[in-house]
Amino acid sequence: EENGVFLEKSVISSVGYEDSIQNTPKNIQIITKEEISEKNFKNVTETLNSSPLITITRNSVGESIQMRGSGINSKATVQVLVDGTSINPVDINHGTLPLNSIALSSIERIEILPGGNGVLYGDGFTGGLVNIITKDSIEKTNGNIGYRYGSKGENIFDTGTSLKVNDYVSFILNYSKENSQTNRDNEKINSEHVDFTTLLNLTKDDKLKLQYSYYNKKNKTANLLTKDQLKNNSSQSGVDFDGSYLKNNSSNKYPLLEGTGDILDKSNLRRDEFSFNYTKKINNEFEFNLNGSYQKNTNDVTTKEATYANFGSLTNPFNYKNYYADNIGTFTDEKFKINPSLKYNYMTNSYLILGYDYKEQKSKRDFTNFMDMYKVYDLSSKKESNGIYIFNKTSIDKFEFLQGYRREWTKYNTTKNSHYYHRVKPIFLNNGYVDTGLKTDYIKKSMHNDSYEFAINYLYSDTGNIYTRFEESFRTPAPTEFQDKDGTDYILNDLKPETNQ
């Protein structure tokens, strides 16, 4: 019995309400709190990296999760939920996926689902789902404190307490701080996190969960290495501090060098989130669930990128020089969501779920400097969506029949101001600059999309099942994807939603 696998006890949330793995026709991996403790994972990133279903990549603006070949758009197709609330950025190019903004000690389990889950959650689940579920009950008052020291100056401190006042009121408080360096020279991570949870048992059948979390992460990220750099020293940062690599490897057309790459890519992320979850069991037939959340991410990013400019003269109008230009920008995301749903239980192990969700997403790019090309560059976007869905499961003897449908309406409203001003012309033209003046673009679009799901699940024994399943899910474009780069300019496009079957 101690070594057995009890499928009926391993509940998951693929339909928003708990069910057993055996009664769920999906390929799901669950990482339990016991496994997290036993393997001594240091953060959520390391925990998820242990899954064979996931690959985590990292660049100057943070981490992203790859599932099923999701590629460069994985921040838009692989969603990470914390108690049903997505933490993915609105701006998929410059936004940050703050995986380590969740304290490990507060996690009850992590559910990993490759493929879509578009009926329940809607837009952006074509690649997969990582559902992080935190604790919603406390048996007794307890606390924890820990310190971890590792190579490369890794220092991680965490502490927390769970306080059970009585059967009706409980509190959970967690704090952690990390200072570490990777195996790449000068690549550093500094982060701080605090979260506070209030658990209220209003009655035996009414529960309310209120949460607030704050997260701050500062990091320096090393550049990608060339083949020669990788062969010579794989731990180097890839920064051309003295300019020797660029000078020795540039073509005859651009033989000179100005400036050096004296810093790594840097980012400073600040994140605040408020959320609540209310559940009520009305009677044996009806259950009600209400989720709501507000989150704001602000990320200050500084990077350097090799480029060239023409510092020509009348006698030599094509005297190009390589140099490092700064990209200095602030990227802000705001997200608000509210999601009520009602579950009706009929017959044995059969139910019908009706749900609605409203999502408002805002993103803003504000560049102080963009590769010496813009005096002004700011982009403000708003994406608003309304979705309704219905999900049914009917159980007949050893067969389960599942059907789901969603319709979602999406509206976009984007304003972009840009003033192109760049050192790319010979000195006798406009004092060496090209100046196109202030330009304003507006993008307003609306669309609607559908998701479908059908499955048949056959329970051939107490612990075995076989199923077949079909789903069509969708991803609507991020607001910033409605423009393409054409040389040094941007042009508007008419991008359509992406569908996945």
JSON list of N, CA, C and O in Angstrom, two decimals, residues 20 85 106 155 169 173 183 186 192 212 223 234 265 281 283 287 320 326 333 352 373 423 437 441 445 492 494:
[
{"chain": "A", "resi": 20, "resn": "SER", "atom": "N", "xyz": [-10.07, 13.19, -10.60]},
{"chain": "A", "resi": 20, "resn": "SER", "atom": "CA", "xyz": [-8.91, 12.30, -10.52]},
{"chain": "A", "resi": 20, "resn": "SER", "atom": "C", "xyz": [-8.20, 12.24, -11.86]},
{"chain": "A", "resi": 20, "resn": "SER", "atom": "O", "xyz": [-8.76, 12.56, -12.91]},
{"chain": "A", "resi": 85, "resn": "THR", "atom": "N", "xyz": [-4.62, 31.93, -12.38]},
{"chain": "A", "resi": 85, "resn": "THR", "atom": "CA", "xyz": [-4.31, 33.24, -12.94]},
{"chain": "A", "resi": 85, "resn": "THR", "atom": "C", "xyz": [-3.01, 33.18, -13.72]},
{"chain": "A", "resi": 85, "resn": "THR", "atom": "O", "xyz": [-1.98, 32.76, -13.20]},
{"chain": "A", "resi": 106, "resn": "SER", "atom": "N", "xyz": [4.94, 27.48, -0.46]},
{"chain": "A", "resi": 106, "resn": "SER", "atom": "CA", "xyz": [3.50, 27.71, -0.53]},
{"chain": "A", "resi": 106, "resn": "SER", "atom": "C", "xyz": [2.82, 26.82, -1.57]},
{"chain": "A", "resi": 106, "resn": "SER", "atom": "O", "xyz": [1.59, 26.85, -1.70]},
{"chain": "A", "resi": 155, "resn": "ASN", "atom": "N", "xyz": [23.72, 32.37, -2.79]},
{"chain": "A", "resi": 155, "resn": "ASN", "atom": "CA", "xyz": [23.18, 32.56, -1.46]},
{"chain": "A", "resi": 155, "resn": "ASN", "atom": "C", "xyz": [21.66, 32.68, -1.56]},
{"chain": "A", "resi": 155, "resn": "ASN", "atom": "O", "xyz": [21.16, 33.61, -2.20]},
{"chain": "A", "resi": 169, "resn": "VAL", "atom": "N", "xyz": [-10.09, 31.24, 10.43]},
{"chain": "A", "resi": 169, "resn": "VAL", "atom": "CA", "xyz": [-9.11, 32.21, 9.93]},
{"chain": "A", "resi": 169, "resn": "VAL", "atom": "C", "xyz": [-7.71, 31.64, 10.00]},
{"chain": "A", "resi": 169, "resn": "VAL", "atom": "O", "xyz": [-7.30, 31.12, 11.05]},
{"chain": "A", "resi": 173, "resn": "LEU", "atom": "N", "xyz": [2.57, 33.54, 5.41]},
{"chain": "A", "resi": 173, "resn": "LEU", "atom": "CA", "xyz": [3.52, 34.59, 5.05]},
{"chain": "A", "resi": 173, "resn": "LEU", "atom": "C", "xyz": [4.83, 33.94, 4.64]},
{"chain": "A", "resi": 173, "resn": "LEU", "atom": "O", "xyz": [5.37, 33.09, 5.36]},
{"chain": "A", "resi": 183, "resn": "ASN", "atom": "N", "xyz": [27.25, 29.98, -14.29]},
{"chain": "A", "resi": 183, "resn": "ASN", "atom": "CA", "xyz": [28.57, 29.52, -14.71]},
{"chain": "A", "resi": 183, "resn": "ASN", "atom": "C", "xyz": [29.17, 30.41, -15.79]},
{"chain": "A", "resi": 183, "resn": "ASN", "atom": "O", "xyz": [30.27, 30.15, -16.26]},
{"chain": "A", "resi": 186, "resn": "ASN", "atom": "N", "xyz": [30.43, 37.04, -14.82]},
{"chain": "A", "resi": 186, "resn": "ASN", "atom": "CA", "xyz": [29.72, 38.30, -14.54]},
{"chain": "A", "resi": 186, "resn": "ASN", "atom": "C", "xyz": [28.20, 38.20, -14.68]},
{"chain": "A", "resi": 186, "resn": "ASN", "atom": "O", "xyz": [27.51, 39.21, -14.59]},
{"chain": "A", "resi": 192, "resn": "GLU", "atom": "N", "xyz": [14.18, 39.22, -4.68]},
{"chain": "A", "resi": 192, "resn": "GLU", "atom": "CA", "xyz": [13.54, 39.29, -3.37]},
{"chain": "A", "resi": 192, "resn": "GLU", "atom": "C", "xyz": [12.05, 39.08, -3.57]},
{"chain": "A", "resi": 192, "resn": "GLU", "atom": "O", "xyz": [11.46, 39.62, -4.51]},
{"chain": "A", "resi": 212, "resn": "TYR", "atom": "N", "xyz": [-1.64, 38.45, -1.74]},
{"chain": "A", "resi": 212, "resn": "TYR", "atom": "CA", "xyz": [-0.83, 39.55, -2.28]},
{"chain": "A", "resi": 212, "resn": "TYR", "atom": "C", "xyz": [0.61, 39.06, -2.37]},
{"chain": "A", "resi": 212, "resn": "TYR", "atom": "O", "xyz": [1.11, 38.38, -1.46]},
{"chain": "A", "resi": 223, "resn": "ASN", "atom": "N", "xyz": [26.05, 37.46, -22.99]},
{"chain": "A", "resi": 223, "resn": "ASN", "atom": "CA", "xyz": [25.69, 37.38, -24.41]},
{"chain": "A", "resi": 223, "resn": "ASN", "atom": "C", "xyz": [25.85, 35.95, -24.94]},
{"chain": "A", "resi": 223, "resn": "ASN", "atom": "O", "xyz": [26.52, 35.12, -24.34]},
{"chain": "A", "resi": 234, "resn": "SER", "atom": "N", "xyz": [34.08, 28.40, -22.52]},
{"chain": "A", "resi": 234, "resn": "SER", "atom": "CA", "xyz": [32.61, 28.33, -22.55]},
{"chain": "A", "resi": 234, "resn": "SER", "atom": "C", "xyz": [31.96, 29.12, -21.42]},
{"chain": "A", "resi": 234, "resn": "SER", "atom": "O", "xyz": [30.76, 29.37, -21.46]},
{"chain": "A", "resi": 265, "resn": "ASP", "atom": "N", "xyz": [23.86, 42.69, -20.55]},
{"chain": "A", "resi": 265, "resn": "ASP", "atom": "CA", "xyz": [22.45, 43.07, -20.55]},
{"chain": "A", "resi": 265, "resn": "ASP", "atom": "C", "xyz": [21.94, 43.07, -19.12]},
{"chain": "A", "resi": 265, "resn": "ASP", "atom": "O", "xyz": [22.22, 42.16, -18.34]},
{"chain": "A", "resi": 281, "resn": "LYS", "atom": "N", "xyz": [-20.17, 25.72, -1.99]},
{"chain": "A", "resi": 281, "resn": "LYS", "atom": "CA", "xyz": [-20.98, 24.56, -2.32]},
{"chain": "A", "resi": 281, "resn": "LYS", "atom": "C", "xyz": [-22.40, 24.88, -1.92]},
{"chain": "A", "resi": 281, "resn": "LYS", "atom": "O", "xyz": [-22.76, 24.94, -0.75]},
{"chain": "A", "resi": 283, "resn": "ASN", "atom": "N", "xyz": [-25.33, 23.25, -2.75]},
{"chain": "A", "resi": 283, "resn": "ASN", "atom": "CA", "xyz": [-25.97, 22.02, -2.27]},
{"chain": "A", "resi": 283, "resn": "ASN", "atom": "C", "xyz": [-25.25, 20.85, -2.93]},
{"chain": "A", "resi": 283, "resn": "ASN", "atom": "O", "xyz": [-24.17, 21.03, -3.50]},
{"chain": "A", "resi": 287, "resn": "GLU", "atom": "N", "xyz": [-22.14, 23.87, -7.38]},
{"chain": "A", "resi": 287, "resn": "GLU", "atom": "CA", "xyz": [-20.95, 24.48, -6.81]},
{"chain": "A", "resi": 287, "resn": "GLU", "atom": "C", "xyz": [-20.64, 25.76, -7.58]},
{"chain": "A", "resi": 287, "resn": "GLU", "atom": "O", "xyz": [-20.77, 25.81, -8.81]},
{"chain": "A", "resi": 320, "resn": "TYR", "atom": "N", "xyz": [32.82, 54.20, -42.39]},
{"chain": "A", "resi": 320, "resn": "TYR", "atom": "CA", "xyz": [31.96, 53.56, -41.40]},
{"chain": "A", "resi": 320, "resn": "TYR", "atom": "C", "xyz": [32.78, 53.14, -40.18]},
{"chain": "A", "resi": 320, "resn": "TYR", "atom": "O", "xyz": [33.95, 52.81, -40.27]},
{"chain": "A", "resi": 326, "resn": "ASP", "atom": "N", "xyz": [23.28, 51.66, -27.21]},
{"chain": "A", "resi": 326, "resn": "ASP", "atom": "CA", "xyz": [22.45, 51.30, -26.05]},
{"chain": "A", "resi": 326, "resn": "ASP", "atom": "C", "xyz": [21.00, 51.13, -26.45]},
{"chain": "A", "resi": 326, "resn": "ASP", "atom": "O", "xyz": [20.46, 51.89, -27.25]},
{"chain": "A", "resi": 333, "resn": "ASP", "atom": "N", "xyz": [3.49, 45.92, -17.95]},
{"chain": "A", "resi": 333, "resn": "ASP", "atom": "CA", "xyz": [2.31, 45.09, -18.21]},
{"chain": "A", "resi": 333, "resn": "ASP", "atom": "C", "xyz": [1.32, 45.25, -17.07]},
{"chain": "A", "resi": 333, "resn": "ASP", "atom": "O", "xyz": [1.72, 45.28, -15.90]},
{"chain": "A", "resi": 352, "resn": "LEU", "atom": "N", "xyz": [-21.99, 19.37, -15.46]},
{"chain": "A", "resi": 352, "resn": "LEU", "atom": "CA", "xyz": [-22.05, 20.41, -16.49]},
{"chain": "A", "resi": 352, "resn": "LEU", "atom": "C", "xyz": [-21.48, 21.69, -15.89]},
{"chain": "A", "resi": 352, "resn": "LEU", "atom": "O", "xyz": [-21.89, 22.10, -14.80]},
{"chain": "A", "resi": 373, "resn": "MET", "atom": "N", "xyz": [18.72, 55.40, -32.42]},
{"chain": "A", "resi": 373, "resn": "MET", "atom": "CA", "xyz": [17.88, 55.61, -33.60]},
{"chain": "A", "resi": 373, "resn": "MET", "atom": "C", "xyz": [16.64, 56.46, -33.33]},
{"chain": "A", "resi": 373, "resn": "MET", "atom": "O", "xyz": [16.08, 57.02, -34.26]},
{"chain": "A", "resi": 423, "resn": "ARG", "atom": "N", "xyz": [22.23, 58.34, -36.65]},
{"chain": "A", "resi": 423, "resn": "ARG", "atom": "CA", "xyz": [23.51, 58.67, -37.28]},
{"chain": "A", "resi": 423, "resn": "ARG", "atom": "C", "xyz": [23.85, 57.63, -38.35]},
{"chain": "A", "resi": 423, "resn": "ARG", "atom": "O", "xyz": [24.59, 56.70, -38.11]},
{"chain": "A", "resi": 437, "resn": "GLY", "atom": "N", "xyz": [11.03, 63.00, -38.23]},
{"chain": "A", "resi": 437, "resn": "GLY", "atom": "CA", "xyz": [9.99, 63.69, -37.50]},
{"chain": "A", "resi": 437, "resn": "GLY", "atom": "C", "xyz": [9.09, 62.74, -36.72]},
{"chain": "A", "resi": 437, "resn": "GLY", "atom": "O", "xyz": [9.20, 61.52, -36.82]},
{"chain": "A", "resi": 441, "resn": "ASP", "atom": "N", "xyz": [1.02, 56.13, -35.04]},
{"chain": "A", "resi": 441, "resn": "ASP", "atom": "CA", "xyz": [0.22, 55.07, -35.67]},
{"chain": "A", "resi": 441, "resn": "ASP", "atom": "C", "xyz": [-0.84, 54.59, -34.69]},
{"chain": "A", "resi": 441, "resn": "ASP", "atom": "O", "xyz": [-0.59, 54.52, -33.48]},
{"chain": "A", "resi": 445, "resn": "LYS", "atom": "N", "xyz": [-8.52, 46.86, -33.73]},
{"chain": "A", "resi": 445, "resn": "LYS", "atom": "CA", "xyz": [-9.00, 45.63, -34.34]},
{"chain": "A", "resi": 445, "resn": "LYS", "atom": "C", "xyz": [-9.96, 44.93, -33.40]},
{"chain": "A", "resi": 445, "resn": "LYS", "atom": "O", "xyz": [-9.92, 45.15, -32.19]},
{"chain": "A", "resi": 492, "resn": "LEU", "atom": "N", "xyz": [2.42, 48.29, -40.61]},
{"chain": "A", "resi": 492, "resn": "LEU", "atom": "CA", "xyz": [1.31, 47.58, -40.00]},
{"chain": "A", "resi": 492, "resn": "LEU", "atom": "C", "xyz": [0.91, 46.38, -40.86]},
{"chain": "A", "resi": 492, "resn": "LEU", "atom": "O", "xyz": [1.03, 46.41, -42.08]},
{"chain": "A", "resi": 494, "resn": "ASP", "atom": "N", "xyz": [-1.95, 42.72, -41.11]},
{"chain": "A", "resi": 494, "resn": "ASP", "atom": "CA", "xyz": [-3.32, 42.27, -40.83]},
{"chain": "A", "resi": 494, "resn": "ASP", "atom": "C", "xyz": [-3.27, 40.83, -40.32]},
{"chain": "A", "resi": 494, "resn": "ASP", "atom": "O", "xyz": [-3.90, 39.93, -40.88]}
]
